[in-house]
Short mmCIF file of C-alpha atoms in Angstrom, two decimals:
data_model
loop_
_atom_site.label_atom_id
_atom_site.label_comp_id
_atom_site.label_asym_id
_atom_site.label_seq_id
_atom_site.Cartn_x
_atom_site.Cartn_y
_atom_site.Cartn_z
CA UNK A 5 133.01 158.10 63.29
CA UNK A 6 131.85 161.23 61.64
CA UNK A 7 128.58 162.17 60.02
CA UNK A 8 127.58 164.63 57.28
CA UNK A 9 124.22 165.94 56.18
CA UNK A 10 122.95 168.07 53.31
CA UNK A 11 119.38 168.32 54.46
CA UNK A 12 117.59 171.00 56.31
CA UNK A 13 120.75 171.66 58.13
CA UNK A 14 123.98 171.17 56.58
CA UNK A 15 126.67 169.16 58.65
CA UNK A 16 130.03 168.26 57.38
CA UNK A 17 132.13 165.71 59.09
CA UNK A 18 130.82 166.16 62.66
CA UNK A 19 132.03 163.78 65.24
CA UNK A 20 129.36 161.89 67.41
CA UNK A 21 130.68 161.09 70.69
CA UNK A 22 130.74 159.81 73.64
CA UNK A 23 129.67 156.13 72.85
CA UNK A 24 128.74 153.96 75.83
CA UNK A 25 131.44 151.57 76.97
CA UNK A 26 128.98 148.68 77.27
CA UNK A 27 125.68 148.01 75.37
CA UNK A 28 122.66 149.98 76.42
CA UNK A 29 119.43 148.43 77.31
CA UNK A 30 116.14 149.83 76.05
CA UNK A 31 113.16 149.46 78.15
CA UNK A 32 109.76 150.60 76.94
CA UNK A 33 107.14 151.59 79.49
CA UNK A 34 103.74 150.65 78.35
CA UNK A 35 100.45 149.57 79.53
CA UNK A 36 98.01 149.24 76.58
CA UNK A 37 98.01 145.89 74.73
CA UNK A 38 99.54 147.09 71.49
CA UNK A 39 102.17 149.21 73.15
CA UNK A 40 103.12 146.30 75.43
CA UNK A 41 103.45 144.26 72.00
CA UNK A 42 105.54 146.83 70.49
CA UNK A 43 107.69 146.80 73.77
CA UNK A 44 108.35 142.98 73.26
CA UNK A 45 109.04 143.54 69.49
CA UNK A 46 111.64 146.18 69.74
CA UNK A 47 112.85 146.81 73.10
CA UNK A 48 115.18 144.86 75.40
CA UNK A 49 112.96 145.23 78.50
CA UNK A 50 109.44 146.32 79.65
CA UNK A 51 108.42 148.66 82.53
CA UNK A 52 104.95 148.01 83.90
CA UNK A 53 102.94 151.18 85.11
CA UNK A 54 103.25 151.76 88.80
CA UNK A 55 99.44 151.84 89.38
CA UNK A 56 98.71 148.17 88.35
CA UNK A 57 96.84 146.12 90.91
CA UNK A 58 98.49 142.63 91.37
CA UNK A 59 95.86 141.20 89.03
CA UNK A 60 96.51 143.68 86.19
CA UNK A 61 100.26 143.33 86.75
CA UNK A 62 99.56 139.57 86.05
CA UNK A 63 97.47 140.14 83.09
CA UNK A 64 100.01 142.68 81.48
CA UNK A 65 103.04 140.69 82.43
CA UNK A 66 101.30 137.82 80.50
CA UNK A 67 100.67 139.90 77.46
CA UNK A 68 104.27 140.90 77.43
CA UNK A 69 105.76 137.30 77.80
CA UNK A 70 103.40 136.06 75.21
CA UNK A 71 104.55 138.77 72.74
CA UNK A 72 108.13 138.04 73.53
CA UNK A 73 107.51 134.41 72.55
CA UNK A 74 105.77 135.41 69.60
CA UNK A 75 108.73 137.46 68.27
CA UNK A 76 111.50 134.66 69.68
CA UNK A 77 112.82 137.17 72.04
CA UNK A 78 113.98 136.67 75.61
CA UNK A 79 113.60 140.09 77.50
CA UNK A 80 116.64 141.34 79.72
CA UNK A 81 114.05 142.85 82.20
CA UNK A 82 110.34 142.63 83.18
CA UNK A 83 110.08 145.67 85.40
CA UNK A 84 107.37 147.27 87.68
CA UNK A 85 107.57 150.21 89.67
CA UNK A 86 105.97 149.91 93.34
CA UNK A 87 105.47 152.73 95.69
CA UNK A 88 106.29 151.38 99.03
CA UNK A 89 106.64 152.29 102.71
CA UNK A 90 108.48 149.84 104.84
CA UNK A 91 107.50 150.50 108.23
CA UNK A 92 109.33 149.26 111.50
CA UNK A 93 105.99 147.22 111.91
CA UNK A 94 103.19 146.19 110.34
CA UNK A 95 101.07 148.63 112.56
CA UNK A 96 103.51 151.59 111.85
CA UNK A 97 103.31 150.96 108.09
CA UNK A 98 99.64 150.52 108.18
CA UNK A 99 99.29 153.91 109.92
CA UNK A 100 101.50 155.67 107.32
CA UNK A 101 99.83 153.76 104.41
CA UNK A 102 96.13 154.53 105.30
CA UNK A 103 96.98 158.04 105.65
CA UNK A 104 98.49 158.20 102.31
CA UNK A 105 95.51 156.40 100.75
CA UNK A 106 92.97 158.70 102.60
CA UNK A 107 94.56 161.56 101.00
CA UNK A 108 94.18 160.01 97.33
CA UNK A 109 97.81 159.07 96.59
CA UNK A 110 98.39 160.04 93.07
CA UNK A 111 94.85 158.57 92.01
CA UNK A 112 96.27 155.05 92.41
CA UNK A 113 94.02 152.17 93.44
CA UNK A 114 95.22 151.39 97.06
CA UNK A 115 95.71 147.70 95.92
CA UNK A 116 98.63 148.89 93.77
CA UNK A 117 100.49 150.34 96.57
CA UNK A 118 102.97 148.19 99.00
CA UNK A 119 103.32 149.08 102.68
CA UNK A 120 104.07 146.84 105.70
CA UNK A 121 106.97 145.50 107.83
CA UNK A 122 110.02 143.96 106.22
CA UNK A 123 108.49 140.68 106.08
CA UNK A 124 105.25 141.93 104.57
CA UNK A 125 107.05 143.82 101.78
CA UNK A 126 109.12 140.87 100.96
CA UNK A 127 106.13 138.56 100.47
CA UNK A 128 104.53 141.29 98.29
CA UNK A 129 107.57 141.72 96.13
CA UNK A 130 108.18 137.98 95.92
CA UNK A 131 104.54 137.36 94.78
CA UNK A 132 105.71 139.37 91.45
CA UNK A 133 108.55 136.78 90.65
CA UNK A 134 106.08 133.83 89.50
CA UNK A 135 104.39 136.44 87.11
CA UNK A 136 107.64 136.86 85.23
CA UNK A 137 108.74 140.30 86.99
CA UNK A 138 112.88 140.53 87.25
CA UNK A 139 113.06 143.91 88.73
CA UNK A 140 111.15 146.22 90.92
CA UNK A 141 111.84 149.92 91.12
CA UNK A 142 110.68 151.66 94.14
CA UNK A 143 109.41 155.06 95.13
CA UNK A 144 108.49 156.07 98.70
CA UNK A 145 104.90 156.71 99.47
CA UNK A 146 105.67 159.16 102.01
CA UNK A 147 107.29 162.50 101.48
CA UNK A 148 108.35 162.85 105.23
CA UNK A 149 112.36 162.88 105.13
CA UNK A 150 112.55 161.01 108.36
CA UNK A 151 109.96 158.30 107.35
CA UNK A 152 111.60 158.08 103.98
CA UNK A 153 115.17 157.44 105.43
CA UNK A 154 113.95 154.99 107.76
CA UNK A 155 111.84 153.17 104.99
CA UNK A 156 114.97 153.13 102.86
CA UNK A 157 116.95 151.64 105.64
CA UNK A 158 114.48 148.66 106.09
CA UNK A 159 114.34 148.49 102.23
CA UNK A 160 117.89 147.18 102.36
CA UNK A 161 116.69 144.42 104.63
CA UNK A 162 113.96 143.71 101.91
CA UNK A 163 116.43 143.46 99.30
CA UNK A 164 118.87 141.26 101.41
CA UNK A 165 115.92 138.85 102.09
CA UNK A 166 115.02 138.56 98.36
CA UNK A 167 118.46 137.87 97.52
CA UNK A 168 119.09 134.94 99.95
CA UNK A 169 116.12 133.08 99.62
#
């Protein structure tokens, strides 16, 4: 396929490449009601803001899904990012989580953050499914490399638990 243009820049018989082998999904991140409506109208999926509390996540997912229904669309993804720490125990996770909150983590409402044992995190992630969320993107709360690696390892257990239930 070639393109030509005689506008501000003159381009003659230029080739546009590489094209993806598979169709590409377009997700739009949005948090204001009009932008969530726009995401439902023109995108394949929606990405919720990571700073949403559970109640705000419920409200905004509802807006998005209502808008999808209004446009006769079935979204490929309703995603949310959660900043997490999966501790070796609830007590370990609480120690790490509280220290991060005390330092004012990114200005987030602490209720938007997820920390706990594997079972605690599974429970918190599972609670998002009835709201319509299909995907959870994670970022680790802590910047400590050993803590991140340990949390990442336990996050694999969280994933397995979510997929086996």
